[in-house]
Coordinates of C-alpha atoms in Angstrom, one line a residue:
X1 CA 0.0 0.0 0.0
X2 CA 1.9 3.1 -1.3
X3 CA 1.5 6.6 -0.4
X4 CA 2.1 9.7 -2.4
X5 CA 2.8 13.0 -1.9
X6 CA 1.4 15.8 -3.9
X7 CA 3.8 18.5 -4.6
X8 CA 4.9 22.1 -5.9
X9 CA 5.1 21.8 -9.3
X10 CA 8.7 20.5 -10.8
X11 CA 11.4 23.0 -12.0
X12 CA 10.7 24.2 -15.3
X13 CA 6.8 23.1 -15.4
X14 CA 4.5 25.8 -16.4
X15 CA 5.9 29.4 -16.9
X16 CA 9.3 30.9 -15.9
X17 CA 7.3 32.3 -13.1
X18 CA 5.6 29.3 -11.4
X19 CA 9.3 28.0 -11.9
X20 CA 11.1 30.1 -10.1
X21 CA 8.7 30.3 -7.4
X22 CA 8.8 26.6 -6.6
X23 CA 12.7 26.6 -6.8
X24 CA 12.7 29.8 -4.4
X25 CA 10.2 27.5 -2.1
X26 CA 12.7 24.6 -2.5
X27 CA 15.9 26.7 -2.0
X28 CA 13.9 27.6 1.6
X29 CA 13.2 24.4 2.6
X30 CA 16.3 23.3 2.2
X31 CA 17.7 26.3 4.3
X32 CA 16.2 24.9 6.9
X33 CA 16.7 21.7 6.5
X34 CA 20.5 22.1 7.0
X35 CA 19.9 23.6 10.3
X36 CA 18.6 20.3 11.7
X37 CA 21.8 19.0 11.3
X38 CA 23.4 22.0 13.1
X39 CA 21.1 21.3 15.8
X40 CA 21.6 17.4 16.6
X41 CA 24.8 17.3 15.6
X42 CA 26.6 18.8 18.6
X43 CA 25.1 15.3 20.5
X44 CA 27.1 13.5 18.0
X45 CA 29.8 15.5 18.4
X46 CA 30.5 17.0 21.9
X47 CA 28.3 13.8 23.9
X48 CA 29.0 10.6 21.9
X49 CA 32.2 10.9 20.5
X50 CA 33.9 13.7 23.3
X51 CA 32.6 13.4 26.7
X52 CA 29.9 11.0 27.4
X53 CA 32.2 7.6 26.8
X54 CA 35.2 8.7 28.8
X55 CA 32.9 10.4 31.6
X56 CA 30.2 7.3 31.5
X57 CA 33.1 4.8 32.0
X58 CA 35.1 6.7 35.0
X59 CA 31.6 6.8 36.6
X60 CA 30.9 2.5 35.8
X61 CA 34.1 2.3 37.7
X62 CA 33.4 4.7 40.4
X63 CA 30.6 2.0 41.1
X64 CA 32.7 -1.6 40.2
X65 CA 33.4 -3.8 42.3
X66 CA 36.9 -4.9 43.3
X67 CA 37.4 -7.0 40.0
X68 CA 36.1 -4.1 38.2
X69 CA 32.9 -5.1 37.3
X70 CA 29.3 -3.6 37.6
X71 CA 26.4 -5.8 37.4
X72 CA 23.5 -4.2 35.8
X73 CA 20.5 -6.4 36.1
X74 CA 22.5 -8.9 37.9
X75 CA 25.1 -9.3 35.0
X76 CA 28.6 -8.9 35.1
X77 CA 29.9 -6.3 33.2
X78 CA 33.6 -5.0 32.6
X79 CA 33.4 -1.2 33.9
X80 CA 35.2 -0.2 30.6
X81 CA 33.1 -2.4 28.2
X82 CA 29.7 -0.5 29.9
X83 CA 29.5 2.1 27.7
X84 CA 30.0 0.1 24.4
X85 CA 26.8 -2.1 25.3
X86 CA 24.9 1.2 26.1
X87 CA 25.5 2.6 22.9
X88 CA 24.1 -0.9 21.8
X89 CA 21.4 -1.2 23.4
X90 CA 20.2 2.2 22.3
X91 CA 20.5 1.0 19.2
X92 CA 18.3 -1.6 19.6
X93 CA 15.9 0.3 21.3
X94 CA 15.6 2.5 17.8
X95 CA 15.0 -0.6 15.7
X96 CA 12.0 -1.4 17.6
X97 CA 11.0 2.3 17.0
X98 CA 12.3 3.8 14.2
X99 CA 10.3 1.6 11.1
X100 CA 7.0 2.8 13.2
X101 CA 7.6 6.7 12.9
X102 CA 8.6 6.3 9.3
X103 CA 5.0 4.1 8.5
X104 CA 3.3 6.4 10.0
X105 CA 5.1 9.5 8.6
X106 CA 4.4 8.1 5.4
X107 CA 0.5 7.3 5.8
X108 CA 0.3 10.7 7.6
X109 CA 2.0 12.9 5.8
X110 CA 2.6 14.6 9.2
X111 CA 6.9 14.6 9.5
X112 CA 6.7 17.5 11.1
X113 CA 5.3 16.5 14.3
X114 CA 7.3 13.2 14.9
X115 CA 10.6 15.2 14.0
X116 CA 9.5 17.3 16.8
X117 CA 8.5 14.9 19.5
X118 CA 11.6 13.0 18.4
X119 CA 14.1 15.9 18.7
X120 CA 12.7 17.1 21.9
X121 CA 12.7 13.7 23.6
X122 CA 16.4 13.5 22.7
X123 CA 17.4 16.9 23.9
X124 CA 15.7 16.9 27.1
X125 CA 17.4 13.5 28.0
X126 CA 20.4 15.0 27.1
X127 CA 20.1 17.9 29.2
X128 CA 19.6 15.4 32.1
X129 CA 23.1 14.1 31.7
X130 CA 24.2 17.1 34.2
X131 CA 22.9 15.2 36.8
X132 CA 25.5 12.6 35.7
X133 CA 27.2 12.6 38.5
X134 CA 28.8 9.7 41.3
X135 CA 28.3 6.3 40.8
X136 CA 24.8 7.0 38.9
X137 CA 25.9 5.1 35.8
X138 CA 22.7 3.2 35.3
X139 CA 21.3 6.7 35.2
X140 CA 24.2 7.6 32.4
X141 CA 23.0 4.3 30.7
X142 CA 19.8 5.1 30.5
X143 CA 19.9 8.6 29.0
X144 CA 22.2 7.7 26.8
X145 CA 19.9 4.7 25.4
X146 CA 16.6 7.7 25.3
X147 CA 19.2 10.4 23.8
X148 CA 20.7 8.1 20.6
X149 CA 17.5 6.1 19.6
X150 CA 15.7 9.8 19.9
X151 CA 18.1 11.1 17.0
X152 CA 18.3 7.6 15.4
X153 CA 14.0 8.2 14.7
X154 CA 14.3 11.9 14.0
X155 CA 17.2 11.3 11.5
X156 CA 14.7 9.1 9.7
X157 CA 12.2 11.9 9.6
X158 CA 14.9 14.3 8.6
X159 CA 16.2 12.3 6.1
X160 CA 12.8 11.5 4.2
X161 CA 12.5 15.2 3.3
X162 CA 15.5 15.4 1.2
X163 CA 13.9 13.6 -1.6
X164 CA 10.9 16.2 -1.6
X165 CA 12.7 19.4 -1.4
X166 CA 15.8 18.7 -4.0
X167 CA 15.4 17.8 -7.3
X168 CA 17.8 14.7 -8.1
X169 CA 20.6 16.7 -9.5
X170 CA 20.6 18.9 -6.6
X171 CA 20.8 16.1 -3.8
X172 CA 24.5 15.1 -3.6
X173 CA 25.1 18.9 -3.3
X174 CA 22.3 19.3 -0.6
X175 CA 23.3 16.6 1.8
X176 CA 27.0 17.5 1.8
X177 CA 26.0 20.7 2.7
X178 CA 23.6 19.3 5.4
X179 CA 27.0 17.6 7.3
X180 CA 28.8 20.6 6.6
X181 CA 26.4 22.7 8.5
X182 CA 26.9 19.8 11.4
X183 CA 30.2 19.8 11.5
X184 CA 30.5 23.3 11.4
X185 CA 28.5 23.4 14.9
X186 CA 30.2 20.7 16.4
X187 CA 33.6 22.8 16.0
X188 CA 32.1 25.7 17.5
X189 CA 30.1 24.3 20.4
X190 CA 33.8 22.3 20.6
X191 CA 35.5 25.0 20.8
X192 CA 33.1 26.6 23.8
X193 CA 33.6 22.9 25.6
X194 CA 37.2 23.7 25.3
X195 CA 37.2 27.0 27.1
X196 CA 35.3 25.4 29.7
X197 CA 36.8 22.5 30.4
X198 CA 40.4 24.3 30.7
X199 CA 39.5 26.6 32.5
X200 CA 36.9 25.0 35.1
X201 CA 39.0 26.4 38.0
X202 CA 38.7 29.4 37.0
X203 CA 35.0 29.1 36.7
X204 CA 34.9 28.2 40.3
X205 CA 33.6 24.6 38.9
X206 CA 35.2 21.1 39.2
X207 CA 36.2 19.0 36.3
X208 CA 33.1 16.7 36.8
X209 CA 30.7 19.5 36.8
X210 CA 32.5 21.0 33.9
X211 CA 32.1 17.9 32.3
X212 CA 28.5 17.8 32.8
X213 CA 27.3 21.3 31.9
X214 CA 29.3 20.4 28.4
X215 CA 26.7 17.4 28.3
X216 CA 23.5 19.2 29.3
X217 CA 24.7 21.9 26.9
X218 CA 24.5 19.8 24.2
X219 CA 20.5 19.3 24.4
X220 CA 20.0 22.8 25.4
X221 CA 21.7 23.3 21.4
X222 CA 20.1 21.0 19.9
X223 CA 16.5 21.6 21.4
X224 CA 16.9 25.6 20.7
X225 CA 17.9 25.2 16.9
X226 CA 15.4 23.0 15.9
X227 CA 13.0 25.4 15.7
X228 CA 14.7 26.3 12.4
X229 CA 13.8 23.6 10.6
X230 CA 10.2 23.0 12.3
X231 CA 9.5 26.2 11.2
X232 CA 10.6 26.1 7.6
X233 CA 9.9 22.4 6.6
X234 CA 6.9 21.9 5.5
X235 CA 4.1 18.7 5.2
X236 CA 3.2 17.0 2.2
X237 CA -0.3 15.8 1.8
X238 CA -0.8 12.4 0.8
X239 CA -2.9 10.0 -0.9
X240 CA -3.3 6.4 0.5
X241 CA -4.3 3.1 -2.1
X242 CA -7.2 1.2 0.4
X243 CA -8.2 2.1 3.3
X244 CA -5.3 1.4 6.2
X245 CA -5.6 4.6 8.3
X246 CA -2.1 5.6 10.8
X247 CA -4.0 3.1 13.4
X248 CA -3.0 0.1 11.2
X249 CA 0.6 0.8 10.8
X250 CA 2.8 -0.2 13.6
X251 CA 4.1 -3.7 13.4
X252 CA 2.4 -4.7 10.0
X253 CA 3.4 -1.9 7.9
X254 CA 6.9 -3.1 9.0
X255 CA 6.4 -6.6 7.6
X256 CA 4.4 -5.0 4.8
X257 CA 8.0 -2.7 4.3
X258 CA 10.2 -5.1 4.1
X259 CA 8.3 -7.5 2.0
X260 CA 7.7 -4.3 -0.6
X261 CA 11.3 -4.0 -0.2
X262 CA 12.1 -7.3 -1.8
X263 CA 10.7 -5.8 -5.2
X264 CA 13.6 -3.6 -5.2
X265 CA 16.7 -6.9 -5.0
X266 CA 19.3 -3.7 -6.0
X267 CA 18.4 -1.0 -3.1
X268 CA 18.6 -4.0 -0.7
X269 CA 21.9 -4.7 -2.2
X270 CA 22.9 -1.0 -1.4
X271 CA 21.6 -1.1 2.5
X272 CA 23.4 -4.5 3.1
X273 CA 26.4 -2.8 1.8
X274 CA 25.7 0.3 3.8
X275 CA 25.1 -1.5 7.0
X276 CA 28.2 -3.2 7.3
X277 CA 30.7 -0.4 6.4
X278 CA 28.4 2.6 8.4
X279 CA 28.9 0.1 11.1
X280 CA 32.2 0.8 11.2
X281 CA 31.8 4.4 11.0
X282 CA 29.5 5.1 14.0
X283 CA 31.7 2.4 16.0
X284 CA 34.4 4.6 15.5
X285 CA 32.4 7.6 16.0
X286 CA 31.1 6.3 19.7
X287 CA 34.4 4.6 20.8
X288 CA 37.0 7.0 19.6
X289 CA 37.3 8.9 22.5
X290 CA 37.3 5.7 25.0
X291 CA 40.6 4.8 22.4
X292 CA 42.5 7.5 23.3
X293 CA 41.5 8.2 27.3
X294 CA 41.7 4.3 28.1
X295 CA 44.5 2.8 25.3
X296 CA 46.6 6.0 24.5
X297 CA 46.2 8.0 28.1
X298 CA 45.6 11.1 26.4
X299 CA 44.0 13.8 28.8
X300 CA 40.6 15.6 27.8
X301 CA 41.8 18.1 26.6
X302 CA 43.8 16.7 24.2
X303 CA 40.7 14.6 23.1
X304 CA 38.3 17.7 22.6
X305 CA 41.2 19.6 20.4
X306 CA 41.6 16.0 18.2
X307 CA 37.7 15.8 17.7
X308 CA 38.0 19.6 16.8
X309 CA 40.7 18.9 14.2
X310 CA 38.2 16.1 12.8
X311 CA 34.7 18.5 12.8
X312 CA 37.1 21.3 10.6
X313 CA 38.6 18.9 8.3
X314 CA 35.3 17.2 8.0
X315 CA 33.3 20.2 6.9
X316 CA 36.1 20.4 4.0
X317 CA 35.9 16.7 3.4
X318 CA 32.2 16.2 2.7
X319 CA 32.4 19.4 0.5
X320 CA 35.4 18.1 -1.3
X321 CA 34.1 14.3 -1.5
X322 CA 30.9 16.0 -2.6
X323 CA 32.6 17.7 -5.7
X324 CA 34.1 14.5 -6.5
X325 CA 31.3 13.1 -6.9
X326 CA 30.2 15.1 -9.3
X327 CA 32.9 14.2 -11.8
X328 CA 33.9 10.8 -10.7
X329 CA 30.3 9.2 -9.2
X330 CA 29.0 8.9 -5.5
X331 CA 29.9 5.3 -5.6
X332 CA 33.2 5.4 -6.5
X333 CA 34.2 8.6 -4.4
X334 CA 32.3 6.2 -1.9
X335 CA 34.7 3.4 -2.3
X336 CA 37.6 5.5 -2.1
X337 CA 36.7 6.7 1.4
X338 CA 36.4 2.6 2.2
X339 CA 39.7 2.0 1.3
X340 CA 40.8 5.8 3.6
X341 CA 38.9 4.7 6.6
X342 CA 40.8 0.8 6.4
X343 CA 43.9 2.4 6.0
X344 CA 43.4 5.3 8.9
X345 CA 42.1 2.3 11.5
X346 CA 44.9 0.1 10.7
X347 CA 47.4 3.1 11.4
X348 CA 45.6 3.5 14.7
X349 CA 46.7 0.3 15.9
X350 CA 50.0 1.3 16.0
X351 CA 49.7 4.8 17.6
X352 CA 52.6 5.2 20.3
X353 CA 50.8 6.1 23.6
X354 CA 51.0 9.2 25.2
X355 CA 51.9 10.9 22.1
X356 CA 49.2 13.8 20.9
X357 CA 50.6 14.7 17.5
X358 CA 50.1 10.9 15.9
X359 CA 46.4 11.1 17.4
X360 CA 45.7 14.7 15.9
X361 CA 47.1 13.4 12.5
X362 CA 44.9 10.5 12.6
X363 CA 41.9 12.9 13.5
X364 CA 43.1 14.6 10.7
X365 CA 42.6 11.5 8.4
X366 CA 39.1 11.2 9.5
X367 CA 37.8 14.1 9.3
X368 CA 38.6 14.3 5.8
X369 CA 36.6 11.1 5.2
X370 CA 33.9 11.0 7.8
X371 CA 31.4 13.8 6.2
X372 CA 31.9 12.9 2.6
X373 CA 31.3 9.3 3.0
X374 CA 28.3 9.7 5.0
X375 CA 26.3 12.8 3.0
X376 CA 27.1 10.8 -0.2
X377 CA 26.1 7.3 1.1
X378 CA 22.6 9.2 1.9
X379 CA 22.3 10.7 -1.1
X380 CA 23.2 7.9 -3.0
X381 CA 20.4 6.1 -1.4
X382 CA 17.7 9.2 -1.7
X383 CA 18.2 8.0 -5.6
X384 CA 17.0 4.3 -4.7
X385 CA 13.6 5.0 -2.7
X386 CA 10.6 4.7 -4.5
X387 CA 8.4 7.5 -5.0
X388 CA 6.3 8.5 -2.0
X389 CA 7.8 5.9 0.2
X390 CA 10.4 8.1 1.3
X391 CA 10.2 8.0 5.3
X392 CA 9.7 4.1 5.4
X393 CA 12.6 3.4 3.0
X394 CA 14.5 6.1 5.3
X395 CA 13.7 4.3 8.4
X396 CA 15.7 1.2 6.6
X397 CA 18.0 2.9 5.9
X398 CA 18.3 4.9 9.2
X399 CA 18.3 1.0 10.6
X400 CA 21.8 1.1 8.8
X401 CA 23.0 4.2 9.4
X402 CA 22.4 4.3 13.2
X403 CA 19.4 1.8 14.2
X404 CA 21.3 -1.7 13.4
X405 CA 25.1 0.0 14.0
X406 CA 24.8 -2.4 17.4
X407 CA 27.2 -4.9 16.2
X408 CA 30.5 -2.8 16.1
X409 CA 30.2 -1.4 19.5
X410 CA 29.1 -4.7 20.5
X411 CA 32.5 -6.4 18.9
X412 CA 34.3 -3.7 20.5
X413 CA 33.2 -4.6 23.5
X414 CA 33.1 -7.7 23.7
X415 CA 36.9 -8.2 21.9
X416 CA 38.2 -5.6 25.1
X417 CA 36.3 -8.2 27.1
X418 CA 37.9 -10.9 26.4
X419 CA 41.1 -9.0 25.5
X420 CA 41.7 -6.2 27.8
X421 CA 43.0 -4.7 24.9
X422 CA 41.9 -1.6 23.2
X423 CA 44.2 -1.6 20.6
X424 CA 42.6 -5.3 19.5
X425 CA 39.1 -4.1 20.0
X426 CA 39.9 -0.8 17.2
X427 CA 41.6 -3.1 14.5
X428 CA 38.6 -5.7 14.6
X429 CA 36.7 -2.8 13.0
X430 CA 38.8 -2.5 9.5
X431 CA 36.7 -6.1 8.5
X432 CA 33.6 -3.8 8.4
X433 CA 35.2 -1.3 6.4
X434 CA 36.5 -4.1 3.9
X435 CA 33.3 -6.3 3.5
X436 CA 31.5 -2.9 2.4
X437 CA 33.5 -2.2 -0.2
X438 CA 33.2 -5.8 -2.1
X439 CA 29.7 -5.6 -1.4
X440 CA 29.2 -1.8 -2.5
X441 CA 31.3 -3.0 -5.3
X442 CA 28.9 -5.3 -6.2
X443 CA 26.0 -3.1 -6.4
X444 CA 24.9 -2.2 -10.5
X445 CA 23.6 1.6 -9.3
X446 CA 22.1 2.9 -12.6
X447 CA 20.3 -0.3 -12.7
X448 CA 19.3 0.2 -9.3
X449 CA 17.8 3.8 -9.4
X450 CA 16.0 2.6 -12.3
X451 CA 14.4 0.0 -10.8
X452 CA 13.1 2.0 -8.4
X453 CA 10.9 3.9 -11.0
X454 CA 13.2 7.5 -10.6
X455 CA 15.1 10.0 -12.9
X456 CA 18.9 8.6 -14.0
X457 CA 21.6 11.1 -13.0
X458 CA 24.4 12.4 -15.5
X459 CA 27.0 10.2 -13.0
X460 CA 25.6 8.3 -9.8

């Protein structure tokens, strides 16, 4: 049972007039559309990847036992593995939810209102992080698991608008720009976490506390900007084949998704592809920062300035990777980035310890990938959904991108388990980076947009 959305007319249809209109309402839209990324991505950036792992595992140990362990529900659990299984669980806890918001965004037409509730419910849980504090790491946990499965659903309602409000040629260009707006505030709310944290004494605040209001500060940004793009963002009335109102979504429009989905063998192909690799990327996203406090003993400071280095270099990177792919292809600029991201990990597992400069250069090498791959992987896929099934194919592909990313912090974990070793917990990830690229390799991508009934780009 399809939906579809009626729309402005298409560039060019009718007079130069009605034309220009529509692209001036599209151009709008899209404005602020890129300001939802500047609002959520400071969680990425300042919580997940900066302060939350480092601070979540010093508070697990705070409440371990003498052998180090806490025991959450009654099971055992390595103090320094805790945060890793966190991050999955969230994850978890989105793929129960995320498929549900984008059925019934789709049967709806109402994004707006689930973007909304989901943004809100993310930023208020992140606020509650200042009250982090102790041995409260259940409490951390549990924030943490609200705060990332939150984004994971509004990211699927973000992303389903990028097929409505840019034309095909326009959407490589539009969702590089998206991460580069995100990356752009996660160096500048960086850069206030910075000031901060150095200078907490001076403040009349204690590292902990200082560590905290950085948190909290987070969903205070990410609440207050989204108003930018629930403002401008607009609904799209739809029209729904039979009689299924929003009541009969939940669970069976999921089965009645991914059944659908099988019609389209080639855009499977793609999200198979982009599962395993973006696996690797968010693993190294959420577990960076545990790397270098726990493996390298580099100080927090050190660690904000690295993830600095990245959010710079990564605003350049997705708008570079974003003008290769207009002369080379998104999937082959895709592929290259594979090949980057096995290289940088592999370097990683030889990084001396104590040493800042290799770990900024190694920031360096991710930031220059990180964007690019990511905007263009999206965009790539915005390409493969069928018309007016754009928030349920998203929620798929939001599964990828965030929702089923369990398994790498999961093998992280699980390899420092057994392991104690960080350094053998970071290299397991390079196999995610190499089984994407034979299986994105694989993938026929002209074939594949065509298939799903939409417009062929010049290169793709």
């Amino acid at each position: 049972m399809s939906a579809r959305t009626t729309d402005e007319a298409e560039p060019g249809a009718g007079d130069g007039g009605a034309a220009a209109t529509a692209a001036a309402a599209r151009r709008r839209e899209q404005h602020g559309w890129y300001f939802y990324d500047f609002a959520c991505s400071v969680y990425s950036t300042s919580v997940l990847t900066v302060f939350l792992g480092p601070y979540l595992t010093a508070v697990a140990k705070a409440a371990s036992d003498a052998e180090g362990y806490v025991h959450p529900l009654g099971i055992p659990v390595r103090a320094g593995s805790f945060f890793a299984y966190s991050v999955s669980a969230s994850v978890i806890v989105a793929v129960l939810v995320m498929p549900l918001a984008g059925a019934l965004a789709d049967r709806t037409g109402r994004k707006k209102p689930l973007l909304a509730a989901a943004a809100y419910t993310g930023a208020a849980a992140t606020a509650g992080m200042f009250f982090l504090d102790g041995d409260r790491y259940l409490l951390g946990g549990l924030l943490l698991v609200v705060a990332n499965a939150s984004l994971a659903v509004s990211m699927v309602l973000y992303n389903a608008f990028l097929p409505q409000i840019a034309t095909p040629e326009e959407r490589d260009t539009v969702s590089s720009r998206g991460w580069a707006f995100g990356y752009t505030s996660g160096a500048l709310v960086l850069v206030l976490n910075l000031v901060l944290y150095q200078g907490h004494d001076s403040f009349g605040l204690s590292e902990g506390a200082a560590v905290r209001i950085c948190l909290a500060s987070a969903g205070v940004w990410w609440g207050a900007f989204a108003v930018i793009p629930l403002r401008r963002l607009r609904d799209r009335a739809v029209v729904r084949a039979g009689n299924a109102g929003p009541a009969a979504s939940g669970w069976r429009q999921l089965v009645a998704t991914l059944k659908d989905m099988r019609r389209y063998p080639l855009t499977l192909s793609f999200l198979l592809a982009y599962l395993i690799y973006n696996d690797g990327v968010q693993t190294v996203i959420s577990q960076a920062s545990v790397y270098g406090s726990e493996e390298l003993e580099l100080d927090q400071s050190t660690l904000i300035v690295a993830v600095l280095l990245v959010q710079v270099l990564a605003v350049a990177g997705a708008l570079g990777m974003g003008r290769l792919a207009r002369r080379h292809g998104a999937k082959r600029t895709i592929l290259g980035s594979l090949v980057a991201w096995g290289v940088t990990l592999a370097a990683g597992y030889f990084l001396p310890a104590r040493t800042p400069v290799w770990f900024f250069a190694l920031a360096a090498m991710i930031g220059l990938v990180l964007g690019g791959s990511q905007a263009l992987s999206r965009s790539l896929f915005s390409h493969l959904v069928p018309a007016g099934k754009e928030a349920e194919y998203f929620s798929a592909y939001e599964m990828s991108d965030r929702g089923l990313s369990w398994v790498g912090p999961l093998v992280f974990g699980l390899t420092y388990q057994l392991t104690g070793s960080y350094r053998d917990a970071i290299i397991s990830l390079v196999a995610f980076f190499a089984l994407g690229f034979v299986l994105l390799a694989r993938v026929p991508v002209r074939r594949a947009v065509e298939a799903a009934g939409n417009p062929v780009p010049e290169r793709v």
